Coordinates of C-alpha atoms in Angstrom, one line a residue:
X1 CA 189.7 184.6 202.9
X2 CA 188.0 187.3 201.4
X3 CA 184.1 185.9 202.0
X4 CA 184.9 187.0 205.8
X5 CA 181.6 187.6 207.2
X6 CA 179.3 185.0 205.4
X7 CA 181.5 182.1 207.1
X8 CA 181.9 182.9 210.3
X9 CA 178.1 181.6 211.6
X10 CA 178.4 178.4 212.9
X11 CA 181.4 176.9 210.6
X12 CA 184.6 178.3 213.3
X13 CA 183.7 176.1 216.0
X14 CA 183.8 172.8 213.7
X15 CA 186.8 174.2 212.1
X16 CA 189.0 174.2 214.6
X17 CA 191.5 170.9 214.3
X18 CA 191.6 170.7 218.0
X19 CA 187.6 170.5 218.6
X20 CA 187.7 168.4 215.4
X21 CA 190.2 165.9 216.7
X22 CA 188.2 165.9 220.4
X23 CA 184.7 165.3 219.2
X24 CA 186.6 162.3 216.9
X25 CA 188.5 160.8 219.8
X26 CA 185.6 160.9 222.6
X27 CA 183.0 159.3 220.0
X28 CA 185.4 156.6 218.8
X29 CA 186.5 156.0 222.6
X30 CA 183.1 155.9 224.1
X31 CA 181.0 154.2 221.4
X32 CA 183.7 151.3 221.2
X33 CA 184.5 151.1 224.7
X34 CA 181.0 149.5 224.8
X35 CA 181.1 147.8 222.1
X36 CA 184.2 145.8 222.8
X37 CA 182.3 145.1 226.2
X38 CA 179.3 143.6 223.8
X39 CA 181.7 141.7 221.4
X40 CA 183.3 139.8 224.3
X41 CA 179.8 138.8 226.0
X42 CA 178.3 137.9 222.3
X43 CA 181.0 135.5 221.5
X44 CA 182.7 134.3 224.4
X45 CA 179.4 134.2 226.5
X46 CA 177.8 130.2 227.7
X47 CA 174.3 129.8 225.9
X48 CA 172.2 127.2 227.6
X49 CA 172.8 125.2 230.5
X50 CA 174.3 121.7 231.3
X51 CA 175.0 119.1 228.1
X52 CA 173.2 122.0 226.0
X53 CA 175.3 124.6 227.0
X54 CA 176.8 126.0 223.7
X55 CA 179.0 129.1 222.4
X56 CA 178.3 131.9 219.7
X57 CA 179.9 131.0 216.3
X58 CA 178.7 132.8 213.9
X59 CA 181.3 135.4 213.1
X60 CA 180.0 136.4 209.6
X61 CA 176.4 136.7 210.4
X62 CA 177.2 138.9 213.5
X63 CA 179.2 141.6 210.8
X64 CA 176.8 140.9 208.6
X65 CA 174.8 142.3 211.1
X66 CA 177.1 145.4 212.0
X67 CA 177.2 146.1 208.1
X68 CA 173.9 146.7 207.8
X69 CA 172.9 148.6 210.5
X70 CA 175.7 150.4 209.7
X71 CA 175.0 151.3 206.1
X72 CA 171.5 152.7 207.1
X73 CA 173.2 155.0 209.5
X74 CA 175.1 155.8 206.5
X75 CA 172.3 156.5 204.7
X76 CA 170.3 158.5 206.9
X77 CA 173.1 160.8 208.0
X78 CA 173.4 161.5 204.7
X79 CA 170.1 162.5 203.6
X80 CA 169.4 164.6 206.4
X81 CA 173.1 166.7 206.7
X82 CA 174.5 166.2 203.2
X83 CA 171.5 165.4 200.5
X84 CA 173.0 167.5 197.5
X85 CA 177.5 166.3 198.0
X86 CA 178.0 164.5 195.1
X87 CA 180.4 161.5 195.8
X88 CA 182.9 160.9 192.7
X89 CA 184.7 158.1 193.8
X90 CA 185.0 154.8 192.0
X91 CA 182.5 152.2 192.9
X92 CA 185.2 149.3 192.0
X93 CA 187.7 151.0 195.0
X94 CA 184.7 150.9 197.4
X95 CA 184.1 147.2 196.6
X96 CA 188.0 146.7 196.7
X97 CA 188.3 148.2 200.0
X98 CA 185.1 146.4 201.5
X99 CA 186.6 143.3 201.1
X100 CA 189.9 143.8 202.8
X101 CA 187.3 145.4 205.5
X102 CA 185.3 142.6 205.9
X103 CA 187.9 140.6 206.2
X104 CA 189.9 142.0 208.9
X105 CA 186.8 142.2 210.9
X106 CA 185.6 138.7 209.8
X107 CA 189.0 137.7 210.9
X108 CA 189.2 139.4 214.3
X109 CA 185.5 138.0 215.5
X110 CA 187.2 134.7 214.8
X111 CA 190.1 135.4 216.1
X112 CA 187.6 135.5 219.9
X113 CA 186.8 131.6 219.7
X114 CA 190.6 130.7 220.1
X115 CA 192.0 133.6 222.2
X116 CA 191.2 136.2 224.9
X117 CA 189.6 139.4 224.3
X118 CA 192.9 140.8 225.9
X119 CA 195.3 139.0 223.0
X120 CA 192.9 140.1 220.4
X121 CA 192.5 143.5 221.3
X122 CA 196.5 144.2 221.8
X123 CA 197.6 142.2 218.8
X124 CA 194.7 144.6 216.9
X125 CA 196.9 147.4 218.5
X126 CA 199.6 146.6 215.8
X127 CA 197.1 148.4 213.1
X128 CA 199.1 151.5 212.7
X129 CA 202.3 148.7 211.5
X130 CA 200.6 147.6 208.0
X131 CA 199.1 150.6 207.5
X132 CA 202.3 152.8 207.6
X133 CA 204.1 150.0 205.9
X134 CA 201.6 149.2 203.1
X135 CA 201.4 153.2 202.7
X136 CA 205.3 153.3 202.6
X137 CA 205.5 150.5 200.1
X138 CA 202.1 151.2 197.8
X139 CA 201.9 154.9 198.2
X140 CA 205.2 156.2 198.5
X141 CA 204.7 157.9 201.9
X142 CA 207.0 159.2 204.0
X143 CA 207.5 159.0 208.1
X144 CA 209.5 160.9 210.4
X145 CA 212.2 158.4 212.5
X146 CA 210.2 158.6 215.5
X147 CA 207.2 156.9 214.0
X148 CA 209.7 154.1 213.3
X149 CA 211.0 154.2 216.6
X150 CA 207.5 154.2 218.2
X151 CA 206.4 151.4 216.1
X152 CA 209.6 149.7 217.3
X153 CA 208.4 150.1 221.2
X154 CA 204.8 148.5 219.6
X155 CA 206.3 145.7 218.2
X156 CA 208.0 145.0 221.3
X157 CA 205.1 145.1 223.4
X158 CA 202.9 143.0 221.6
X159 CA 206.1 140.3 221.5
X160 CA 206.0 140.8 225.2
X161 CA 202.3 139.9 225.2
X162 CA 201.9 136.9 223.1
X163 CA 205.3 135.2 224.3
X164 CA 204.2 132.3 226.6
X165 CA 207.1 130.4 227.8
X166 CA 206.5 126.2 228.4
X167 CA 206.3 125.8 231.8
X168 CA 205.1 122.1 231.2
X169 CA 204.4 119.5 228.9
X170 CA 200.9 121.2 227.6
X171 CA 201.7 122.2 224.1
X172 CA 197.8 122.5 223.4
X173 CA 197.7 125.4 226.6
X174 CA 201.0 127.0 225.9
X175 CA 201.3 127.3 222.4
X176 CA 203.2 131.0 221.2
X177 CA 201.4 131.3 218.1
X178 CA 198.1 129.5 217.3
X179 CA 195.2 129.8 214.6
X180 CA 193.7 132.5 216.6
X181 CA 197.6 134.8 216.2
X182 CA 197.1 133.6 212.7
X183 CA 193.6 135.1 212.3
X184 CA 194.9 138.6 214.2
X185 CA 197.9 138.3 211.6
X186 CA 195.1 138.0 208.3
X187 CA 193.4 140.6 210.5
X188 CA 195.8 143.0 210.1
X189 CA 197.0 142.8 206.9
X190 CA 193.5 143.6 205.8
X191 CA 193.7 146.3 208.1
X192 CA 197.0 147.9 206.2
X193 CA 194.9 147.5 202.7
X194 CA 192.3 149.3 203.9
X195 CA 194.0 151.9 205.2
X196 CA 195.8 152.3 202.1
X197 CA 192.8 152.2 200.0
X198 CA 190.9 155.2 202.0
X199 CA 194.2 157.1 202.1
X200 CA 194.1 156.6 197.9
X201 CA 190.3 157.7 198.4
X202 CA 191.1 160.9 200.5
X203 CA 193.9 161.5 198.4
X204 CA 192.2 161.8 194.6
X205 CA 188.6 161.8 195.2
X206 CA 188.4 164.1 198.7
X207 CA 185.5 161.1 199.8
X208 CA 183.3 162.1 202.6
X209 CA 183.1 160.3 205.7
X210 CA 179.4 158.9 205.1
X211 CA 179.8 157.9 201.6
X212 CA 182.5 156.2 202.9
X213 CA 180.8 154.4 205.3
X214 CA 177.6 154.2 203.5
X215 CA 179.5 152.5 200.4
X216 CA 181.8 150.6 202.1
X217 CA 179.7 148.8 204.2
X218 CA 176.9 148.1 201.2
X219 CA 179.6 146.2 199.8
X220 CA 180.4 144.4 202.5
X221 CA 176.8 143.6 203.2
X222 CA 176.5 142.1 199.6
X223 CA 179.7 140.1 199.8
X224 CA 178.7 138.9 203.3
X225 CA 174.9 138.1 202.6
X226 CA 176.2 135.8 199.5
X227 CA 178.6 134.0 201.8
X228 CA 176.3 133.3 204.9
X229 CA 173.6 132.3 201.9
X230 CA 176.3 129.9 200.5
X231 CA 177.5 128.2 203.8
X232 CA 174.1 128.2 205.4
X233 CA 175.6 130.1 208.3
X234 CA 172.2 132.1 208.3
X235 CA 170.1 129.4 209.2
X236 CA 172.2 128.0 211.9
X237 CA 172.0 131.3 213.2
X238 CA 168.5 131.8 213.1
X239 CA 168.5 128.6 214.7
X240 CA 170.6 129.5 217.2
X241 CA 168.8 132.7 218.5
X242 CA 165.1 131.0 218.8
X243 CA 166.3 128.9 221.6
X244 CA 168.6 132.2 223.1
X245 CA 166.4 134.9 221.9
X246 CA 168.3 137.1 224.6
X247 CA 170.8 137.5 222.4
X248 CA 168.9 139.8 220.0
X249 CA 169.2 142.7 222.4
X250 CA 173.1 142.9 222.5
X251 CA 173.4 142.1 219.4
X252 CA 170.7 145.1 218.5
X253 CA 173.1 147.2 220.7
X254 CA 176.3 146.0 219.2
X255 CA 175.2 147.3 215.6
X256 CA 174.3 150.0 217.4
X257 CA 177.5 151.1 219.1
X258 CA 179.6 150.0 216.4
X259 CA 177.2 152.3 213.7
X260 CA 177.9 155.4 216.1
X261 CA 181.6 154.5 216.4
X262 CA 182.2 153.8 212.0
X263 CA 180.3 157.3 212.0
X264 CA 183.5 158.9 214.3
X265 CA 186.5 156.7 213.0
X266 CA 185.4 157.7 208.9
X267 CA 185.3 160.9 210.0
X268 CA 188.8 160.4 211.8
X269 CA 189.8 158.8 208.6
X270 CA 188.8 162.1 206.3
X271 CA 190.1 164.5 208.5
X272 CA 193.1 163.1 209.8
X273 CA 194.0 160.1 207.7
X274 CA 193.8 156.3 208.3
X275 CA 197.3 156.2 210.3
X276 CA 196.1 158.8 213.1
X277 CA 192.3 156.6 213.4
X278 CA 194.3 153.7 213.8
X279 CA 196.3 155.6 216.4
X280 CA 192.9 157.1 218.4
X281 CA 191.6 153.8 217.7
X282 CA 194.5 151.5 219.5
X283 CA 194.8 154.0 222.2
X284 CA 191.2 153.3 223.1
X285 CA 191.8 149.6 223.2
X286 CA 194.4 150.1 226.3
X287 CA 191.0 150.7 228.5
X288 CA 189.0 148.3 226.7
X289 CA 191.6 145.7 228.3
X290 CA 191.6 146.9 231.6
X291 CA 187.4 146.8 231.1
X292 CA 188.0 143.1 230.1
X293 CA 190.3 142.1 232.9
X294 CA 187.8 143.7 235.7
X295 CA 184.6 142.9 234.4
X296 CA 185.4 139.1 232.8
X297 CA 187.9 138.4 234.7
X298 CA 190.6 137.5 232.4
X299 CA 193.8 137.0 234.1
X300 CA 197.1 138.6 232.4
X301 CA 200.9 138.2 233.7
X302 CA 203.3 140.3 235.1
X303 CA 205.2 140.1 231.6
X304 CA 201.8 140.7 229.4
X305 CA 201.2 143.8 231.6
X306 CA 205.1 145.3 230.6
X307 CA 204.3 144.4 227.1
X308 CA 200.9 146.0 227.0
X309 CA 202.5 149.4 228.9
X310 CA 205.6 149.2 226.1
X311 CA 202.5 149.5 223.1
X312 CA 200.5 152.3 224.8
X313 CA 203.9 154.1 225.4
X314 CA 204.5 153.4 222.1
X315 CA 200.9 154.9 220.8
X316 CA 201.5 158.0 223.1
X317 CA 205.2 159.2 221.9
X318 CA 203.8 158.2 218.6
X319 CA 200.6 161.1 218.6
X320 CA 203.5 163.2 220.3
X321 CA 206.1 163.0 218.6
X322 CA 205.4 160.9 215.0
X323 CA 204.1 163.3 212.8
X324 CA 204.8 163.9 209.5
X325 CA 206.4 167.9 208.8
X326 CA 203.2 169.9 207.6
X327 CA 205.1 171.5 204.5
X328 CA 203.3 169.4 201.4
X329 CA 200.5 170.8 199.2
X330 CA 197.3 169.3 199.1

């Protein structure tokens, strides 16, 4: 308090939680507002026409992809802004945490090839569930009632969503929970890992945002190049974008966005904790269905529509009303 004049150049704008929290919510809204628009045309797009017509499967190559770009992003955001921070935490928690990472994104690409970018994206919108339960459970954290409550109205909705009652005889059409629920449910469960792991990080080694992000998604990139190696996913892929080369461009862009976006939600993550990014994060996702619904025409039903309203309602009386009392020490 006493260094007074020497701080106040440039550091009181930046300071301010408010401002903080804005720049954090408009990056992560805008950068993956787009890129929820590229994820759908990448792997629910037609490739080729008549008997070769064909689909994008190559979930793992694709975050393979995202990782890397990623990781350089990392990398040069932290050589130009932050050259001489000295990151202390364990390598061994970064590669634990990559792979619950990489696997809830893994598992949520996959998740596109058996349901709707709508169903994928709301049943994603469960995040903050694991991640205050695994924090609850792991790292003895504590809630206020409303967050319970608000998690309740979340719950709810997504029920709402993925409830399909038989209206005929076609099990395969109207089946409640398939392997694509399954893959959102491994998806999230990851997610709640993660977010425990980072809070852990924040928590006894005060990580930055790019170290995170940097580390995190080296990791990844090694675990992922390995098992694209192994498969032969990789060349399949290669194969696969010499007869659509088009493809190069959104997936170029798609690394892009989602480089941008990591950047905003590890910053979220430092600042504010894993439990309000997956807040900012799910909140965004309420537009990215209505950008799904106008622009690919997915159809949703007078029920899915109650149940998506009952999880933003949710999300919003949550950020209201659901934080924790500010009276612990850091």
């Amino acid at each position: 308090m006493a260094a007074g004049k020497g701080a106040g150049k440039a550091a009181p704008l930046w300071d301010n939680t408010r401002i903080r929290f804005i720049v954090c919510f408009v990056g992560v809204f805008v950068c993956y507002f787009y890129y929820g628009i590229l994820q759908e045309t990448i792997t629910r797009g037609d490739y080729g026409q008549g008997d070769k017509k064909e689909k994008f499967r190559f979930a793992r190559t694709l975050v393979l992809i995202q990782c890397i770009i990623s990781a350089l992003f990392a990398k040069i955001l932290i050589t130009f802004f932050e050259g001489s921070k000295q990151d202390h935490t364990k390598s061994w928690l970064y590669g634990l945490c990559s792979l619950s990472y990489l696997g809830a994104m893994v598992s949520s690409n996959s998740a596109l090839q058996y349901v709707n970018y709508p169903t994928q994206v709301l049943g994603k919108s469960c995040k903050p569930i694991p991640v205050m339960i695994l924090g609850v459970t792991i790292l003895r954290k504590k809630y206020p009632f409303a967050k319970y409550l608000c998690v309740l109205l979340i719950v709810s909705g997504v029920a709402l969503f993925l409830y399909k009652p038989n209206k005929s005889s076609h099990v395969a059409d109207d089946h409640v929970f398939g392997f694509g629920e399954i893959l959102l449910l491994v998806s999230l469960t990851l997610d709640g890992l993660t977010g425990v792991a980072q809070d852990h990080m924040r928590a006894r080694f005060q990580t930055g945002a790019n170290h995170m992000m940097l580390n995190i998604n080296m990791w990844s990139t090694l675990v992922l190049g390995l098992a694209v190696l192994w498969t032969g996913e990789v060349w399949e892929f290669l194969s696969f974008t010499e007869r659509h080369p088009s493809i190069f461009y959104n997936i170029l862009l798609f690394g892009l966005t989602s480089a941008l976006g990591q950047t905003f939600i590890f910053m979220t993550v430092v600042y504010f904790g894993p439990l309000t990014c997956s807040i900012i994060t799910t909140t965004r996702k309420f537009f990215t269905i209505l950008g799904s619904v106008i622009l690919f025409g997915n159809v949703m039903t007078a029920l899915q529509w109650v149940g998506t309203v009952l999880v933003f309602l949710g999300l919003g009386l949550d950020a209201k009303f659901g934080k924790a009392p500010k009276k612990t020490t850091h």
